[in-house]
Coordinates of C-alpha atoms and ligand atoms in Angstrom, one line a residue:
M1 CA -50.6 -7.8 45.0
S2 CA -49.1 -7.7 41.6
A3 CA -47.6 -10.9 40.2
K4 CA -43.7 -10.5 39.7
K5 CA -42.5 -11.2 36.1
P6 CA -40.5 -14.3 36.5
T7 CA -36.9 -13.6 35.9
A8 CA -34.8 -16.6 34.7
P9 CA -32.0 -17.9 37.1
A10 CA -32.0 -15.9 40.3
T11 CA -28.6 -14.4 41.1
R12 CA -26.4 -17.0 42.7
S13 CA -23.4 -15.6 44.3
I14 CA -20.1 -17.0 43.1
R15 CA -17.6 -17.3 45.9
R16 CA -14.8 -19.5 44.5
V17 CA -14.0 -20.4 41.0
L18 CA -11.8 -23.3 39.8
I19 CA -9.9 -22.3 36.7
A20 CA -9.8 -25.3 34.3
N21 CA -7.0 -23.8 32.1
R22 CA -3.3 -22.8 32.3
G23 CA -1.0 -20.0 31.0
E24 CA -2.0 -16.5 30.2
I25 CA -5.8 -17.0 30.2
A26 CA -5.7 -18.7 33.5
V27 CA -3.8 -15.8 35.0
R28 CA -6.3 -13.3 33.3
I29 CA -9.3 -15.1 34.8
A30 CA -7.6 -15.2 38.3
R31 CA -7.2 -11.3 38.0
A32 CA -10.9 -10.9 37.2
C33 CA -12.0 -13.1 40.2
R34 CA -9.7 -11.1 42.5
E35 CA -11.2 -7.7 41.3
L36 CA -14.7 -9.2 42.0
G37 CA -13.8 -10.4 45.4
I38 CA -14.0 -14.1 44.3
E39 CA -11.5 -16.6 45.3
S40 CA -9.7 -18.5 42.6
V41 CA -8.4 -22.1 42.5
A42 CA -5.8 -23.0 39.8
V43 CA -5.1 -26.4 38.6
Y44 CA -1.7 -27.4 37.2
S45 CA 0.0 -30.3 35.5
A46 CA 3.3 -31.6 36.7
A47 CA 4.9 -29.6 33.8
D48 CA 3.3 -26.3 35.3
A49 CA 4.4 -26.7 39.0
G50 CA 5.3 -23.1 40.0
A51 CA 3.9 -21.5 36.7
P52 CA 2.6 -18.0 37.0
H53 CA -1.2 -19.1 36.7
V54 CA -0.6 -21.2 39.8
R55 CA 0.6 -18.1 42.0
A56 CA -1.9 -15.9 40.4
A57 CA -4.7 -18.0 42.1
D58 CA -5.5 -18.1 45.8
R59 CA -5.1 -21.9 45.9
S60 CA -3.7 -24.5 43.6
V61 CA -4.1 -28.3 43.0
L62 CA -1.9 -30.7 41.1
I63 CA -4.1 -32.6 38.6
G64 CA -1.8 -35.0 36.7
P65 CA 1.0 -35.3 34.3
A66 CA 2.2 -33.0 31.5
L67 CA 0.0 -34.8 29.0
A68 CA -3.2 -32.5 28.6
S69 CA -5.4 -35.8 28.2
Q70 CA -4.3 -36.8 31.8
S71 CA -4.6 -33.4 33.3
Y72 CA -6.3 -30.3 31.8
L73 CA -8.6 -32.5 29.8
R74 CA -9.8 -34.7 32.6
G75 CA -13.2 -33.2 33.1
D76 CA -14.6 -35.6 35.6
H77 CA -11.5 -35.2 37.7
L78 CA -11.7 -31.5 37.5
I79 CA -15.3 -31.5 38.8
E80 CA -14.3 -33.7 41.7
V81 CA -11.5 -31.2 42.6
A82 CA -14.0 -28.2 42.3
K83 CA -16.1 -30.1 44.7
Q84 CA -13.3 -31.0 47.2
L85 CA -12.1 -27.5 47.3
E86 CA -15.6 -26.2 47.5
A87 CA -15.6 -24.1 44.5
D88 CA -18.9 -23.2 43.4
A89 CA -18.2 -22.5 39.8
I90 CA -15.7 -23.6 36.8
H91 CA -14.3 -21.3 34.3
P92 CA -12.9 -23.3 31.3
G93 CA -11.0 -20.4 29.5
Y94 CA -10.4 -21.1 25.9
G95 CA -9.3 -24.4 24.3
F96 CA -9.1 -27.6 26.4
L97 CA -12.6 -28.3 27.7
S98 CA -14.1 -24.9 26.8
E99 CA -16.4 -25.9 24.1
R100 CA -17.2 -29.6 25.1
E101 CA -20.9 -29.7 25.5
W102 CA -20.5 -32.8 27.7
F103 CA -18.3 -30.9 30.1
A104 CA -20.6 -28.0 30.3
R105 CA -23.4 -30.4 31.1
A106 CA -21.5 -32.3 33.6
V107 CA -20.5 -29.2 35.5
R108 CA -24.1 -28.1 35.7
E109 CA -25.2 -31.7 36.7
A110 CA -22.7 -31.5 39.5
G111 CA -24.5 -28.5 41.0
L112 CA -21.7 -26.1 40.0
I113 CA -22.0 -22.9 37.9
W114 CA -20.4 -23.1 34.5
I115 CA -18.9 -19.7 33.5
G116 CA -19.8 -20.2 29.7
P117 CA -22.9 -20.7 27.5
P118 CA -25.5 -23.4 28.1
A119 CA -24.5 -26.8 26.9
E120 CA -27.3 -26.6 24.4
A121 CA -25.9 -23.5 22.8
I122 CA -22.5 -25.1 22.5
A123 CA -24.0 -28.2 20.9
A124 CA -26.2 -26.0 18.6
M125 CA -22.9 -24.1 17.4
G126 CA -20.8 -27.0 17.4
S127 CA -22.3 -28.5 14.3
K128 CA -21.5 -25.9 11.4
T129 CA -24.4 -27.1 9.6
A130 CA -26.8 -26.7 12.5
A131 CA -25.3 -23.3 13.2
R132 CA -26.0 -22.4 9.5
T133 CA -29.5 -23.7 9.9
L134 CA -30.0 -21.4 13.0
A135 CA -28.5 -18.4 11.4
I136 CA -30.7 -18.7 8.3
A137 CA -33.7 -18.9 10.6
A138 CA -32.5 -15.8 12.4
G139 CA -32.1 -13.8 9.1
T140 CA -28.3 -13.8 9.5
P141 CA -26.6 -13.7 6.1
V142 CA -24.7 -16.9 5.4
V143 CA -22.6 -18.0 2.4
P144 CA -24.6 -19.5 -0.3
G145 CA -24.6 -23.4 0.2
T146 CA -26.3 -26.2 1.8
T147 CA -27.2 -27.1 5.5
E148 CA -27.3 -30.9 4.8
A149 CA -24.4 -33.2 4.2
L150 CA -23.6 -34.2 0.6
R151 CA -24.9 -37.6 -0.5
D152 CA -22.3 -38.2 -3.2
A153 CA -20.1 -36.6 -5.8
T154 CA -23.1 -36.4 -8.3
Q155 CA -25.0 -34.2 -5.9
A156 CA -22.0 -32.2 -5.0
A157 CA -21.4 -31.5 -8.8
E158 CA -25.0 -30.4 -9.3
L159 CA -24.8 -27.9 -6.5
A160 CA -21.4 -26.7 -7.5
A161 CA -22.9 -26.0 -10.8
Q162 CA -25.8 -24.2 -9.2
F163 CA -23.6 -22.0 -6.8
G164 CA -20.9 -21.4 -9.6
Y165 CA -17.2 -22.4 -9.1
P166 CA -14.9 -22.2 -7.0
V167 CA -16.8 -23.9 -4.2
L168 CA -15.7 -25.1 -0.9
L169 CA -16.2 -28.4 0.8
K170 CA -16.3 -28.2 4.5
A171 CA -16.8 -30.7 7.3
A172 CA -20.1 -30.3 9.2
A173 CA -18.2 -31.1 12.5
G174 CA -15.4 -28.9 11.5
G175 CA -13.9 -25.7 12.4
G176 CA -10.2 -24.5 12.1
G177 CA -9.9 -25.5 8.4
K178 CA -9.7 -29.3 8.9
G179 CA -11.8 -31.3 6.4
M180 CA -12.0 -28.3 3.9
R181 CA -11.3 -28.3 0.3
V182 CA -11.6 -25.6 -2.5
V183 CA -12.7 -26.9 -5.7
R184 CA -12.2 -24.8 -8.8
A185 CA -13.4 -27.2 -11.6
P186 CA -15.9 -30.1 -12.0
A187 CA -13.1 -32.4 -12.7
E188 CA -11.8 -32.0 -9.1
I189 CA -14.9 -32.4 -7.2
A190 CA -15.2 -36.1 -6.7
G191 CA -11.6 -36.5 -5.6
A192 CA -12.0 -33.4 -3.2
L193 CA -15.1 -34.8 -1.6
E194 CA -13.5 -38.2 -0.8
S195 CA -10.3 -36.6 0.6
A196 CA -12.5 -34.0 2.7
K197 CA -14.6 -36.8 4.0
R198 CA -11.7 -38.8 4.9
E199 CA -10.0 -35.9 6.8
A200 CA -13.2 -35.2 8.5
Q201 CA -13.6 -38.7 9.6
N202 CA -10.1 -38.8 10.9
A203 CA -10.4 -35.5 12.8
F204 CA -13.8 -35.6 14.0
G205 CA -15.0 -39.1 13.8
D206 CA -17.8 -37.8 11.4
D207 CA -17.4 -37.6 7.6
A208 CA -20.5 -35.4 6.9
V209 CA -19.3 -32.7 4.5
Y210 CA -21.4 -29.8 3.0
I211 CA -20.8 -27.4 0.3
E212 CA -20.6 -23.4 0.1
K213 CA -19.7 -21.1 -2.5
Y214 CA -16.1 -20.1 -1.9
I215 CA -15.5 -16.4 -1.2
E216 CA -12.2 -15.1 -2.4
G217 CA -9.9 -12.9 -0.5
P218 CA -12.3 -11.9 2.3
R219 CA -11.4 -10.4 5.6
H220 CA -12.2 -12.3 8.8
V221 CA -14.2 -10.0 11.0
E222 CA -15.8 -11.2 14.3
I223 CA -18.5 -9.7 16.5
Q224 CA -18.1 -10.0 20.3
I225 CA -21.5 -10.3 22.1
L226 CA -22.6 -10.4 25.7
A227 CA -25.8 -11.9 26.5
D228 CA -27.3 -12.2 30.1
A229 CA -29.8 -14.8 31.3
H230 CA -32.7 -12.2 31.3
G231 CA -33.0 -11.7 27.6
T232 CA -30.5 -9.0 27.0
C233 CA -28.0 -9.8 24.3
V234 CA -25.7 -6.9 23.1
A235 CA -23.0 -6.7 20.4
V236 CA -20.0 -4.9 21.7
G237 CA -18.2 -4.4 18.5
E238 CA -16.1 -6.2 15.9
R239 CA -12.4 -7.4 15.8
E240 CA -10.3 -7.7 12.5
C241 CA -8.7 -11.1 12.7
S242 CA -7.5 -11.4 8.9
I243 CA -3.8 -11.7 9.8
Q244 CA -3.4 -15.5 10.2
R245 CA -1.3 -18.3 9.1
R246 CA -2.8 -21.8 9.0
H247 CA -5.7 -20.8 10.9
Q248 CA -3.7 -19.3 13.7
K249 CA -4.2 -15.7 14.1
M250 CA -1.1 -13.5 14.7
I251 CA -2.4 -10.0 15.0
E252 CA -5.9 -8.8 16.0
E253 CA -7.4 -5.3 16.0
A254 CA -10.4 -3.4 17.2
P255 CA -12.1 -1.8 15.4
S256 CA -11.6 -3.0 11.8
V257 CA -10.6 -0.5 9.2
A258 CA -13.2 -2.2 6.8
V259 CA -16.2 -1.6 9.1
S260 CA -18.0 1.7 9.3
P261 CA -20.5 2.5 12.1
E262 CA -23.4 1.6 9.9
L263 CA -21.8 -1.7 8.8
R264 CA -21.0 -2.3 12.6
K265 CA -24.6 -2.0 13.4
R266 CA -25.7 -4.4 10.8
M267 CA -23.1 -6.8 11.6
G268 CA -23.9 -6.6 15.3
D269 CA -27.6 -7.1 14.7
A270 CA -26.9 -10.2 12.6
A271 CA -24.6 -11.5 15.4
V272 CA -27.2 -10.8 18.1
A273 CA -30.0 -12.6 16.0
A274 CA -27.8 -15.8 15.6
A275 CA -27.1 -15.8 19.4
K276 CA -30.6 -15.4 20.3
A277 CA -31.6 -18.2 18.0
A278 CA -29.2 -20.4 19.9
G279 CA -30.4 -19.4 23.2
Y280 CA -27.1 -17.9 24.0
V281 CA -26.0 -16.7 27.5
N282 CA -22.5 -15.5 28.4
A283 CA -19.9 -14.1 26.1
G284 CA -19.6 -15.4 22.6
T285 CA -18.2 -14.3 19.1
C286 CA -19.8 -14.7 15.7
E287 CA -17.3 -15.0 12.9
F288 CA -17.9 -13.5 9.7
L289 CA -16.4 -13.3 6.3
L290 CA -16.4 -9.6 4.9
D291 CA -16.0 -9.3 1.1
A292 CA -14.5 -6.6 -0.8
H293 CA -18.0 -5.3 -1.7
G294 CA -18.9 -5.0 2.1
D295 CA -21.0 -7.9 2.1
F296 CA -20.8 -10.2 5.1
Y297 CA -21.5 -13.8 5.9
F298 CA -21.9 -15.7 9.1
L299 CA -19.4 -18.6 9.3
E300 CA -19.7 -20.0 12.8
M301 CA -19.9 -19.0 16.5
N302 CA -17.1 -19.4 19.1
T303 CA -18.8 -20.3 22.4
R304 CA -15.9 -19.2 24.7
I305 CA -14.0 -16.2 25.6
Q306 CA -11.4 -15.8 22.9
V307 CA -7.6 -15.2 22.9
E308 CA -8.1 -11.7 21.2
H309 CA -10.8 -10.4 23.8
P310 CA -8.4 -7.8 25.0
V311 CA -8.7 -5.6 22.1
T312 CA -12.4 -5.2 22.5
E313 CA -11.8 -4.5 26.3
L314 CA -9.6 -1.7 25.4
V315 CA -11.8 0.1 22.9
T316 CA -15.0 -0.4 24.9
G317 CA -13.8 -0.3 28.5
L318 CA -15.6 -3.4 29.4
D319 CA -14.0 -6.2 31.3
L320 CA -15.3 -9.2 29.3
V321 CA -14.1 -11.8 31.8
Q322 CA -15.5 -9.9 34.6
W323 CA -19.0 -10.0 32.7
Q324 CA -18.6 -13.7 32.1
L325 CA -18.6 -14.1 35.8
R326 CA -21.2 -11.6 36.5
I327 CA -23.5 -13.0 33.9
A328 CA -23.0 -16.6 35.2
A329 CA -24.1 -15.3 38.7
G330 CA -27.2 -14.2 37.2
E331 CA -26.6 -10.5 37.0
Q332 CA -28.4 -8.3 34.3
L333 CA -26.3 -6.3 31.8
P334 CA -26.8 -2.7 32.6
F335 CA -26.7 -1.4 29.0
T336 CA -28.5 -2.5 25.8
Q337 CA -26.2 -1.0 23.3
A338 CA -22.4 -0.7 23.2
P339 CA -20.8 2.6 22.6
E340 CA -18.8 3.3 19.4
P341 CA -15.2 2.1 19.9
R342 CA -12.8 4.6 21.5
G343 CA -9.4 4.7 19.8
W344 CA -7.7 1.7 18.3
A345 CA -6.3 -1.5 19.9
I346 CA -3.9 -4.0 18.5
E347 CA -2.9 -7.5 19.8
C348 CA 0.3 -9.5 18.9
R349 CA 0.2 -13.1 19.9
I350 CA 3.8 -13.7 21.1
T351 CA 4.5 -17.4 20.3
S352 CA 7.6 -19.6 21.0
E353 CA 7.8 -20.3 17.3
D354 CA 10.8 -19.5 15.0
P355 CA 9.4 -17.8 11.8
A356 CA 12.9 -18.1 10.2
H357 CA 12.5 -22.0 10.3
G358 CA 9.0 -22.5 9.1
F359 CA 7.5 -21.5 12.5
L360 CA 8.7 -24.6 14.2
P361 CA 8.0 -24.5 18.1
S362 CA 11.0 -23.7 20.0
T363 CA 11.6 -25.0 23.4
G364 CA 13.7 -24.1 26.3
R365 CA 13.9 -22.2 29.4
I366 CA 13.2 -18.5 29.7
T367 CA 16.3 -16.9 30.9
A368 CA 15.5 -13.3 30.5
L369 CA 12.4 -11.3 30.3
H370 CA 12.0 -7.7 30.0
L371 CA 8.3 -6.4 29.6
P372 CA 7.4 -3.3 27.7
S373 CA 5.3 -0.8 29.7
G374 CA 3.9 2.6 29.5
P375 CA 0.6 4.4 28.6
G376 CA -1.4 2.1 26.4
I377 CA 0.5 -1.0 26.7
R378 CA -0.9 -4.2 28.2
W379 CA 0.9 -7.7 28.7
D380 CA -1.3 -10.7 29.2
G381 CA 1.2 -13.3 29.7
G382 CA 1.8 -16.8 31.3
I383 CA 5.6 -16.8 31.4
E384 CA 8.4 -15.5 33.6
V385 CA 12.2 -16.1 34.1
G386 CA 12.5 -19.8 34.8
T387 CA 9.5 -20.9 33.0
T388 CA 10.2 -24.1 30.9
V389 CA 8.7 -24.0 27.5
G390 CA 8.1 -27.4 26.2
L391 CA 6.0 -29.2 23.6
S392 CA 3.1 -30.2 25.7
Y393 CA 1.0 -27.2 25.0
D394 CA 0.1 -24.4 22.8
P395 CA 3.2 -22.2 21.7
M396 CA 1.4 -19.1 22.6
L397 CA 3.4 -17.4 25.5
A398 CA 1.8 -14.2 25.8
K399 CA -0.2 -11.3 24.2
L400 CA 1.1 -7.8 23.9
I401 CA -1.7 -5.5 23.4
V402 CA -1.7 -1.7 22.8
H403 CA -4.3 1.1 22.8
A404 CA -3.8 4.5 21.2
P405 CA -6.2 7.3 20.0
T406 CA -5.7 6.4 16.3
R407 CA -4.6 3.2 14.2
E408 CA -1.4 4.9 13.1
A409 CA -0.5 5.7 16.8
A410 CA -1.4 2.2 17.9
I411 CA 1.0 0.7 15.2
A412 CA 3.7 3.1 16.4
R413 CA 3.1 2.1 20.0
M414 CA 3.1 -1.6 19.1
R415 CA 6.6 -1.0 17.3
H416 CA 8.2 0.5 20.4
A417 CA 6.7 -2.0 22.7
L418 CA 8.0 -4.7 20.5
Q419 CA 11.4 -3.1 20.6
E420 CA 11.4 -2.9 24.4
L421 CA 10.3 -6.6 24.7
V422 CA 13.2 -9.0 25.5
I423 CA 12.7 -12.7 25.7
E424 CA 15.7 -15.0 25.9
G425 CA 15.9 -18.7 26.2
V426 CA 13.4 -19.6 23.3
E427 CA 12.9 -18.3 19.8
T428 CA 9.7 -16.1 19.5
S429 CA 7.7 -14.4 17.1
C430 CA 8.5 -10.9 18.4
E431 CA 10.8 -9.8 15.5
F432 CA 8.4 -11.1 13.0
H433 CA 5.6 -9.0 14.4
L434 CA 8.0 -6.0 14.2
R435 CA 8.4 -6.7 10.6
M436 CA 4.7 -6.8 10.2
M437 CA 4.3 -3.5 11.8
D438 CA 6.8 -2.0 9.5
D439 CA 5.1 -3.4 6.3
P440 CA 3.4 -0.6 4.1
E441 CA 0.4 -2.8 3.2
Y442 CA -0.2 -3.7 6.9
Q443 CA 0.2 0.1 7.7
R444 CA -2.8 0.9 5.2
G445 CA -5.0 -1.9 6.5
A446 CA -4.8 -3.6 2.9
V447 CA -5.1 -7.1 4.3
D448 CA -7.3 -10.2 3.8
I449 CA -7.2 -13.6 5.1
Q450 CA -4.7 -14.8 2.5
W451 CA -2.4 -11.8 3.0
L452 CA 0.0 -13.0 5.7
E453 CA 0.7 -16.4 3.8
A454 CA 1.2 -14.6 0.4
K455 CA 3.5 -12.2 2.1
L456 CA 5.7 -14.5 4.2
P457 CA 8.6 -14.8 1.7
A458 CA 8.9 -11.0 1.6
L459 CA 8.5 -10.7 5.4
L460 CA 11.0 -13.2 6.2
G461 CA 13.4 -11.9 3.4
A462 CA 13.3 -8.4 4.5
P463 CA 16.3 -7.0 6.2
A464 CA 16.0 -7.1 9.9
P465 CA 14.5 -4.0 11.3
E466 CA 17.1 -1.4 11.9
E467 CA 16.6 -1.5 15.8
T468 CA 17.2 -5.3 15.8
V469 CA 20.3 -4.8 13.8
R470 CA 21.6 -2.4 16.2
A471 CA 20.8 -4.4 19.3
A472 CA 22.4 -7.5 17.8
A473 CA 25.5 -5.3 17.1
V474 CA 25.6 -4.3 20.6
G475 CA 25.1 -7.8 21.8
A476 CA 27.8 -9.1 19.6
V477 CA 30.3 -6.5 21.0
L478 CA 29.4 -7.4 24.4
L479 CA 29.7 -11.1 23.9
A480 CA 33.1 -10.7 22.2
E481 CA 34.2 -8.4 25.2
R482 CA 33.1 -11.2 27.6
D483 CA 34.8 -14.0 25.6
R484 CA 38.1 -11.8 25.4
Q485 CA 38.0 -11.4 29.3
G486 CA 37.0 -15.1 29.7
R487 CA 40.0 -16.3 27.8
A488 CA 42.2 -14.0 29.6
R489 CA 41.2 -15.4 32.8
Q490 CA 41.5 -19.0 31.6
V491 CA 45.0 -18.6 30.2
G492 CA 47.2 -21.1 32.4
N493 CA 44.4 -23.3 33.5
G494 CA 43.3 -25.2 30.6
G495 CA 41.5 -22.5 28.8
A496 CA 41.4 -24.4 25.5
K497 CA 39.0 -26.9 26.7
G498 CA 35.9 -24.7 26.7
A499 CA 36.7 -23.8 23.2
A500 CA 37.2 -27.4 22.1
R501 CA 33.8 -28.2 23.7
S502 CA 31.9 -25.6 21.9
A503 CA 33.6 -26.6 18.5
A504 CA 32.5 -30.1 19.0
A505 CA 29.0 -29.2 19.8
D506 CA 28.8 -27.3 16.7
A507 CA 30.3 -30.2 14.6
P508 CA 27.8 -32.3 12.4
G509 CA 26.9 -35.5 14.1
A510 CA 27.8 -34.2 17.6
A511 CA 25.6 -35.2 20.4
S512 CA 23.9 -32.0 20.9
S513 CA 23.2 -31.4 17.3
E514 CA 21.7 -34.8 16.9
E515 CA 19.5 -33.9 19.9
R516 CA 18.6 -30.6 18.0
G517 CA 17.6 -32.9 15.0
W518 CA 15.6 -35.1 17.3
A519 CA 13.9 -32.2 18.8
R520 CA 13.2 -30.8 15.4
L521 CA 11.5 -34.1 14.4
A522 CA 9.4 -34.1 17.5
R523 CA 8.4 -30.5 16.7
E524 CA 7.4 -31.2 13.2
E525 CA 5.4 -34.2 14.5
S526 CA 3.6 -32.0 17.0
L527 CA 2.9 -29.6 14.1
R528 CA 1.3 -32.2 11.9
R529 CA -1.0 -33.4 14.7
R530 CA -2.5 -29.9 15.3
Ligands
LIG1 C1 -14.7 -19.9 4.1 C2 -13.8 -19.3 3.2 C3 -14.2 -18.8 2.0 N1 -15.4 -19.2 1.6 N2 -16.0 -20.3 3.5 C4 -11.8 -21.4 7.6 C5 -12.1 -22.2 8.8 C6 -13.6 -22.0 9.0 N3 -13.7 -21.2 10.3 C7 -14.1 -21.4 7.9 N4 -13.0 -21.0 7.1 C8 -13.2 -20.4 5.9 N5 -14.5 -20.4 5.3 C9 -16.2 -19.7 2.3 N6 -17.6 -20.1 1.9 C10 -12.5 -19.1 3.9 C11 -12.2 -19.6 5.1 C12 -10.9 -19.4 5.7 C13 -10.7 -18.5 6.6 C14 -11.7 -18.0 7.5 C15 -11.3 -17.2 8.5 C16 -10.1 -17.0 8.9 C17 -9.1 -17.7 8.3 C18 -9.4 -18.4 7.2 C19 -8.3 -19.0 6.5 C20 -8.4 -19.8 5.3 C21 -9.8 -20.0 5.1

């Protein structure tokens, strides 16, 4: 009798998944479950009663008030709910509890299947210095710098002289740009170190700061990997994510104009090596900086499904969320290499932010929604008519994703899709996305991580896209017509009242504009806390 090679975790079937998230990603996960014949349980806060993600699932449970810390972030309670409803697995989506090591561990210790990487891999990648150490050991290129926290300003100055200015001070516990300072001259380093440490302490409760050579004007290119529990780890291609503002991505693409098949292979190998060094299992993403010479540097690994996963799905034909579920159930990946990307995919993150007013979050009730459709158009959304958009959660309402044979065709398709899209009731980023699609630099792919912020004034100042002007003109005529008819009806029964009310509402200091001022303050406050 031949001894069978022990295969790590035997396949466990997943019959019911609790989705510990909300919005578009919760809807996305519910759909993946349905396609796999798995039941889903949605959880929702009081602010999300009747939200699309609730009806997308087979069952739903109210878990608390709007405040995330009392609902979507209550890990212990979510595990209790999962057990009560006899779910055998938890999918965390992105954000919220998705990268909390303690939650992944608690889920496992409760005897539930965690649809994500092992707690140990989350921990290993959670510390940026630990992640650098792992990457270096794996032979993955990292930016020249330290893997240990700086002792003091003297040591920082010595190291900066060694790497050469400019340098970047980074929080070891960081991510998302918090606790980061660019230092361009020796005189600035002591002050920058002090303020980076203070910010890191406040944001993460850990003031460890390390130093790297600062890479000027790189692209942000990330590699999606899939790793099963049997030792197969595959890079399934890159995403170009350079178009961001304040560390919030606005457009993502697959593939990247800057990545050749040869570079794709090298970056893919580097990502797989880093993932394997961390004992990674499930879907994950290695972030790289790619400089103008084509040199790339590992930054960090995101140990979750990401917002922008659909662009990879469209050019590879893989369903990444289904693979997350299948890998967690113990299935083996049936391939060891991904095909070259097919065609081009672009994603626009549609947010309830007002680009014309400093991207302030806009609130309200969705009163009208018309979705684009047709060949190569995908809408991953978490809103519908009647949805209330408040300030409790992330302002991303949905993602509009297109796929076409070439980048040029994908941009054209996105333009037309954005023109078809109608969202009324809140301000959105829709028209701003249209302006970016029309930008010649964007069309040439001549972008880096600084591009959008430098380009903002020009993009905001640009005349409104022609179609928008036409639509606004048509709208104005229709409104004028409605007004005219309304006045005609009101003649003789106090028709002036309505006019007086709206004039008062627009007057400075009127109750409603005070409310608007208050709401604005609240929004600004929420922005500062992000
Ligand atoms: C860098 C860098 C330049 N040089 N490291 C931003 C947050 C964290 N993920 C790392 N980040 C950066 N690290 C060196 N040595 C520039 C950034 C950076 C950035 C990176 C990816 C996407 C957007 C960014 C925006 C500003 C700065």
